[in-house]
Short mmCIF file of C-alpha atoms in Angstrom, two decimals:
data_model
loop_
_atom_site.label_atom_id
_atom_site.label_comp_id
_atom_site.label_asym_id
_atom_site.label_seq_id
_atom_site.Cartn_x
_atom_site.Cartn_y
_atom_site.Cartn_z
CA MET O 871 -32.22 36.81 -0.33
CA ASN O 872 -30.72 40.28 0.01
CA ILE O 873 -32.22 41.11 3.40
CA ILE O 874 -30.13 43.67 5.30
CA GLY O 875 -31.64 43.73 8.77
CA PRO O 876 -34.37 45.42 10.78
CA ASP O 877 -35.40 48.84 9.44
CA LYS O 878 -38.22 49.50 11.87
CA LEU O 879 -39.96 48.05 14.92
CA ILE O 880 -43.65 48.89 15.41
CA TRP O 881 -44.98 49.05 18.95
CA GLY O 882 -48.41 49.19 20.57
CA VAL O 883 -47.66 50.45 24.08
CA GLU O 884 -49.66 50.92 27.26
CA ASP O 885 -48.14 54.29 28.23
CA LEU O 886 -47.69 56.31 25.06
CA ALA O 887 -46.20 59.39 26.73
CA ALA O 888 -43.65 57.36 28.72
CA ALA O 889 -42.57 55.37 25.64
CA LYS O 890 -42.07 58.50 23.54
CA GLN O 891 -40.11 60.21 26.31
CA PHE O 892 -37.95 57.13 26.75
CA ALA O 893 -37.18 57.10 23.02
CA VAL O 894 -36.06 60.74 23.13
CA ASP O 895 -34.00 60.23 26.29
CA TYR O 896 -32.41 57.16 24.73
CA GLY O 897 -31.21 59.37 21.88
CA LEU O 898 -33.66 58.80 19.02
CA THR O 899 -34.94 61.77 16.99
CA PRO O 900 -38.70 62.35 16.55
CA GLN O 901 -39.52 62.50 12.84
CA ASN O 902 -43.29 62.82 13.30
CA GLU O 903 -45.93 61.97 15.90
CA HIS O 904 -45.10 58.28 15.83
CA TYR O 905 -41.64 57.67 14.32
CA TYR O 906 -38.33 58.01 16.20
CA SER O 907 -35.15 57.41 14.25
CA ALA O 908 -31.41 56.85 14.45
CA LEU O 909 -28.91 58.68 12.26
CA ASP O 910 -29.37 56.31 9.31
CA GLY O 911 -33.17 56.53 9.29
CA THR O 912 -33.90 53.21 10.96
CA GLY O 913 -36.01 53.42 14.10
CA ILE O 914 -39.18 52.63 15.99
CA GLU O 915 -42.83 53.49 15.45
CA ILE O 916 -44.71 54.08 18.69
CA ARG O 917 -48.50 53.87 18.91
CA ALA O 918 -51.07 53.26 21.62
CA LYS O 919 -51.94 49.59 22.04
CA ASP O 920 -55.52 50.17 20.84
CA ASP O 921 -54.45 52.00 17.66
CA LYS O 922 -56.55 50.52 14.83
CA SER O 923 -53.66 50.67 12.36
CA LEU O 924 -51.61 48.10 14.28
CA PRO O 925 -51.45 44.40 13.46
CA ALA O 926 -53.13 42.17 16.03
CA ALA O 927 -51.21 41.58 19.24
CA LEU O 928 -49.91 38.21 20.35
CA THR O 929 -52.05 36.53 22.99
CA THR O 930 -49.13 36.98 25.41
CA GLY O 931 -49.60 40.76 25.30
CA SER O 932 -46.20 41.52 23.79
CA MET O 933 -46.08 45.20 22.80
CA LEU O 934 -44.00 44.49 19.69
CA ARG O 935 -46.54 44.32 16.87
CA LYS O 936 -44.32 44.12 13.80
CA THR O 937 -40.68 43.84 12.74
CA VAL O 938 -39.99 45.47 9.38
CA TYR O 939 -36.88 44.23 7.56
CA GLY O 940 -35.03 46.31 5.00
CA VAL O 941 -34.06 44.63 1.73
CA LYS O 942 -31.71 45.77 -1.02
CA ASP O 943 -34.07 45.94 -3.98
CA GLN O 944 -37.44 45.19 -5.55
CA ALA O 945 -36.15 41.84 -6.80
CA THR O 946 -35.74 40.73 -3.18
CA LEU O 947 -39.31 41.77 -2.37
CA ASP O 948 -40.52 39.81 -5.39
CA ALA O 949 -38.54 36.75 -4.27
CA ILE O 950 -40.03 36.93 -0.77
CA LYS O 951 -43.56 37.20 -2.16
CA ALA O 952 -42.92 34.22 -4.47
CA GLU O 953 -41.51 32.16 -1.57
CA PHE O 954 -44.58 32.41 0.66
CA THR O 955 -47.33 30.89 -1.43
CA ASP O 956 -48.35 28.87 1.66
CA ARG O 957 -49.72 31.91 3.52
CA GLU O 958 -51.22 35.32 3.02
CA VAL O 959 -48.74 37.97 1.92
CA LYS O 960 -50.19 41.46 2.02
CA VAL O 961 -48.87 44.12 -0.33
CA LEU O 962 -49.32 47.40 1.53
CA ALA O 963 -49.95 50.83 0.00
CA ASP O 964 -46.26 51.76 0.29
CA GLY O 965 -45.23 48.65 -1.65
CA SER O 966 -43.94 46.77 1.41
CA LEU O 967 -44.92 43.20 2.22
CA GLU O 968 -46.49 41.85 5.40
CA LEU O 969 -46.80 38.24 6.53
CA VAL O 970 -46.91 36.14 9.69
CA ASP O 971 -44.02 33.79 10.46
CA ASP O 972 -44.27 30.27 11.90
CA MET O 973 -44.14 31.62 15.48
CA GLY O 974 -46.99 34.07 14.94
CA PHE O 975 -44.85 37.23 14.73
CA VAL O 976 -45.86 39.78 12.10
CA LEU O 977 -43.00 40.58 9.71
CA GLY O 978 -42.70 43.35 7.15
CA PHE O 979 -40.28 43.71 4.25
CA GLN O 980 -39.47 46.95 2.44
CA ILE O 981 -36.74 48.40 0.26
CA THR O 982 -34.45 49.67 2.97
CA ILE O 983 -34.73 53.20 4.29
CA ARG O 984 -31.15 53.09 5.62
CA THR O 985 -28.94 55.94 4.54
CA THR O 986 -25.14 55.90 4.41
CA ASN O 987 -23.62 56.62 7.80
CA THR O 988 -21.05 59.42 7.58
CA GLU O 989 -20.30 59.53 11.31
CA LYS O 990 -16.77 58.61 12.37
CA ALA O 991 -16.34 55.42 14.35
CA GLU O 992 -14.62 55.67 17.72
CA ARG O 993 -10.86 55.39 17.35
CA ILE O 994 -8.12 54.44 19.77
CA ASN O 995 -4.45 55.24 20.13
CA ALA O 996 -2.47 52.06 20.65
CA PRO O 997 1.34 51.82 20.94
CA GLY O 998 2.76 51.77 17.44
CA ASP O 999 -0.64 52.29 15.81
CA VAL O 1000 -1.87 55.86 16.22
CA ASN O 1001 -5.20 56.26 14.46
CA ARG O 1002 -6.61 59.49 15.86
CA GLU O 1003 -5.66 62.88 14.49
CA ILE O 1004 -2.87 64.60 16.42
CA ASN O 1005 -4.01 67.03 19.13
CA GLN O 1006 -7.51 65.52 19.04
CA PRO O 1007 -8.78 64.48 22.50
CA GLY O 1008 -10.50 61.12 22.58
CA VAL O 1009 -13.33 62.34 24.82
CA THR O 1010 -14.61 65.65 26.16
CA LYS O 1011 -17.27 66.68 28.66
CA THR O 1012 -19.37 68.15 25.85
CA ASP O 1013 -19.52 65.00 23.70
CA VAL O 1014 -23.04 63.89 22.79
CA PRO O 1015 -23.42 60.15 22.07
CA ARG O 1016 -25.42 59.63 18.88
CA VAL O 1017 -27.55 56.60 18.08
CA GLN O 1018 -26.33 55.18 14.76
CA SER O 1019 -28.53 52.36 13.47
CA LEU O 1020 -31.10 49.74 14.49
CA SER O 1021 -29.02 46.69 15.35
CA HIS O 1022 -30.96 43.60 16.39
CA VAL O 1023 -34.03 42.11 18.04
CA VAL O 1024 -34.17 39.24 20.54
CA TYR O 1025 -37.30 37.13 20.87
CA PHE O 1026 -38.62 34.76 23.51
CA VAL O 1027 -40.10 31.82 21.56
CA PRO O 1028 -41.67 28.50 22.61
CA ASP O 1029 -39.83 26.60 19.85
CA SER O 1030 -36.42 28.02 18.92
CA VAL O 1031 -35.73 25.14 16.50
CA LYS O 1032 -38.86 25.93 14.51
CA ALA O 1033 -38.12 29.66 14.59
CA GLU O 1034 -34.57 29.08 13.35
CA ALA O 1035 -35.75 26.81 10.56
CA PHE O 1036 -38.19 29.43 9.28
CA PHE O 1037 -35.58 32.18 9.04
CA ALA O 1038 -32.92 29.84 7.62
CA ASN O 1039 -34.98 27.89 5.10
CA ARG O 1040 -37.46 30.53 4.00
CA LEU O 1041 -35.49 33.79 4.31
CA GLY O 1042 -31.86 32.71 3.93
CA PHE O 1043 -30.59 33.72 7.38
CA VAL O 1044 -27.37 32.10 8.61
CA THR O 1045 -26.72 30.92 12.17
CA THR O 1046 -23.50 32.57 13.35
CA ASP O 1047 -23.28 31.08 16.87
CA ARG O 1048 -25.55 29.21 19.24
CA PHE O 1049 -26.28 28.82 22.94
CA THR O 1050 -26.97 25.13 23.51
CA GLY O 1051 -30.62 24.42 24.19
CA VAL O 1052 -31.43 28.14 24.13
CA GLY O 1053 -31.26 29.34 20.56
CA PRO O 1054 -29.30 30.76 17.62
CA PHE O 1055 -27.72 34.10 16.79
CA MET O 1056 -28.67 34.71 13.13
CA ARG O 1057 -27.84 37.17 10.36
CA PRO O 1058 -29.38 37.70 6.91
CA ALA O 1059 -27.47 37.49 3.64
CA ALA O 1060 -26.90 41.21 3.07
CA THR O 1061 -25.15 42.02 6.34
CA GLN O 1062 -21.99 40.86 8.08
CA ASP O 1063 -23.19 41.82 11.56
CA HIS O 1064 -22.80 38.87 13.96
CA HIS O 1065 -26.55 38.85 14.45
CA THR O 1066 -29.67 40.83 13.72
CA ILE O 1067 -31.87 38.32 15.54
CA PHE O 1068 -31.47 35.95 18.49
CA PHE O 1069 -34.06 33.42 19.66
CA ILE O 1070 -34.35 32.40 23.31
CA GLN O 1071 -36.28 29.24 24.15
CA ALA O 1072 -38.94 30.16 26.72
CA PRO O 1073 -42.39 29.07 27.92
CA ALA O 1074 -45.22 29.91 25.50
CA PHE O 1075 -46.73 32.51 27.85
CA MET O 1076 -43.52 34.56 27.57
CA GLN O 1077 -43.46 34.79 23.77
CA GLY O 1078 -42.51 38.28 22.62
CA CYS O 1079 -39.58 40.68 22.47
CA GLU O 1080 -36.90 40.21 25.14
CA HIS O 1081 -34.83 43.21 24.02
CA PHE O 1082 -33.87 45.35 21.06
CA THR O 1083 -30.94 47.65 20.46
CA PHE O 1084 -29.25 50.26 18.33
CA HIS O 1085 -25.59 50.49 17.32
CA MET O 1086 -23.44 53.28 18.75
CA ALA O 1087 -20.12 54.58 17.38
CA GLY O 1088 -18.05 52.82 20.04
CA PRO O 1089 -17.82 51.77 23.69
CA THR O 1090 -17.37 55.35 24.92
CA ASP O 1091 -20.73 56.30 23.42
CA VAL O 1092 -22.35 53.21 24.99
CA VAL O 1093 -21.08 54.18 28.44
CA GLN O 1094 -21.86 57.88 28.04
CA ALA O 1095 -25.36 57.21 26.73
CA GLY O 1096 -26.00 54.68 29.51
CA THR O 1097 -24.74 57.11 32.12
CA ASN O 1098 -27.14 59.71 30.76
CA MET O 1099 -30.01 57.22 31.15
CA VAL O 1100 -29.04 56.45 34.75
CA ASN O 1101 -28.89 60.17 35.50
CA LYS O 1102 -32.38 60.59 34.03
CA GLY O 1103 -33.66 58.00 36.50
CA TYR O 1104 -34.01 54.93 34.27
CA GLN O 1105 -33.31 51.47 35.67
CA SER O 1106 -30.18 49.71 34.44
CA PHE O 1107 -30.85 46.02 33.76
CA TRP O 1108 -27.46 44.66 32.65
CA GLY O 1109 -24.18 46.39 31.93
CA PRO O 1110 -22.07 48.04 30.97
CA GLY O 1111 -20.01 45.14 29.71
CA ARG O 1112 -18.88 43.25 26.64
CA HIS O 1113 -20.41 40.10 25.21
CA LEU O 1114 -18.38 37.12 23.97
CA PHE O 1115 -20.64 35.97 21.11
CA GLY O 1116 -20.62 39.03 18.88
CA SER O 1117 -18.02 40.83 21.01
CA ASN O 1118 -20.37 43.83 21.20
CA TRP O 1119 -20.23 46.24 24.11
CA PHE O 1120 -23.62 46.49 25.81
CA TRP O 1121 -25.75 48.27 28.36
CA TYR O 1122 -29.41 47.31 28.85
CA PHE O 1123 -32.22 49.32 30.44
CA LYS O 1124 -35.77 48.53 31.50
CA SER O 1125 -38.19 50.29 29.14
CA PRO O 1126 -41.88 51.14 28.69
CA PHE O 1127 -41.95 48.80 25.67
CA GLY O 1128 -42.49 45.75 27.88
CA CYS O 1129 -38.90 44.60 27.27
CA ASN O 1130 -35.33 45.74 27.71
CA MET O 1131 -33.68 48.27 25.40
CA GLU O 1132 -29.94 48.08 24.83
CA TYR O 1133 -27.08 50.17 23.53
CA ASP O 1134 -24.42 48.22 21.63
CA ALA O 1135 -21.15 48.92 19.80
CA ASP O 1136 -18.29 47.19 17.99
CA MET O 1137 -20.12 44.02 16.92
CA ASP O 1138 -18.09 41.33 15.14
CA GLN O 1139 -18.43 41.00 11.36
CA HIS O 1140 -18.63 37.61 9.63
CA ASP O 1141 -18.80 36.09 6.15
CA GLU O 1142 -19.48 32.63 4.72
CA SER O 1143 -16.06 31.32 5.83
CA TRP O 1144 -16.95 31.70 9.54
CA GLN O 1145 -17.20 28.49 11.57
CA GLY O 1146 -20.00 28.86 14.10
CA ARG O 1147 -19.43 28.28 17.81
CA GLU O 1148 -21.68 26.69 20.40
CA ALA O 1149 -21.64 27.05 24.18
CA MET O 1150 -23.85 26.62 27.19
CA ILE O 1151 -25.44 29.87 28.30
CA GLY O 1152 -24.21 31.29 31.59
CA PRO O 1153 -22.24 34.16 33.11
CA ASP O 1154 -18.88 32.92 31.78
CA ASN O 1155 -20.17 32.63 28.21
CA SER O 1156 -22.48 35.65 28.14
CA GLN O 1157 -19.87 38.33 28.70
CA ALA O 1158 -16.12 38.77 28.71
CA PHE O 1159 -16.53 41.16 31.62
CA LEU O 1160 -19.22 43.13 33.39
CA LEU O 1161 -18.70 46.56 34.90
CA GLN O 1162 -20.63 48.28 37.67
CA TYR O 1163 -21.97 51.80 37.46
CA ARG O 1164 -21.31 54.18 40.33
CA GLU O 1165 -21.57 57.92 40.79
CA LYS O 1166 -18.58 60.02 39.76
CA TRP O 1167 -15.92 60.67 42.37
CA ALA O 1168 -12.33 61.80 42.61
CA PRO O 1169 -9.49 60.54 44.84
CA GLY O 1170 -8.54 62.60 47.84
CA PRO O 1171 -10.54 64.06 50.72
CA GLY O 1172 -14.25 63.44 50.25
CA GLY O 1173 -13.64 60.36 48.13
CA PRO O 1174 -16.11 57.57 47.30
CA LYS O 1175 -18.79 56.61 49.76
CA PRO O 1176 -18.31 53.18 51.38
#
């Protein structure tokens, strides 16, 4: 099935004002009262938890109410509807589909709202391979990191094997890599991103969203955007650093969405010839390296505090 990846995440939050402010500070653009988007149109819909328009919440209280996947065309929507004769598939007023997966998460499917990204990716100058324009600084104090596109969602699930089987057998997702006994990194047919979803085996009372993230243009934007968040008073959870599975740069922050929110950049791309890897989860397999944020300083008198 020609599923591209997540177009939109719909939230029912406890503190509406804090969630909307976080979205703006993160770098998303308000499009209306509820929708906050990246450059390509993908984004998040933020509503109060008692908003009557929202799908029912999980019994665990997860604030993520619905994940809406973008598909390439109407034929893909028709194929999804034909596949799920074993459960209710709602056809909403906008033509999108809504159903509940085998874990109880509400999924939506729509013809993608993603637009073509015209922003330049971050470039580097390496010996013998100069890619940037001449006389063009790689970074300036006035640079503004821009959020590019909704990247992936990570779920806590009580049965990662069952969750994987649903996405593989019913929706055509492929498992790219796996953490042994934890869960799979998966991608749909119409993307080469290392993953758009990752399942983490967890107790049933924890079921919900562990984190979600948007792509940035490169590692410099990840670090600049994360530094901006620290300076605004938000709590860093993990990062900055670079993962091994996926190779994406990362920086995670605690958020008012009841989960972590990440910046990522430079994720690996894969096709059907890729041979998946498997490893035990742990510090040595979760990141190639992990950096530590500290306040700016300069060498010389009045240098860094001990």
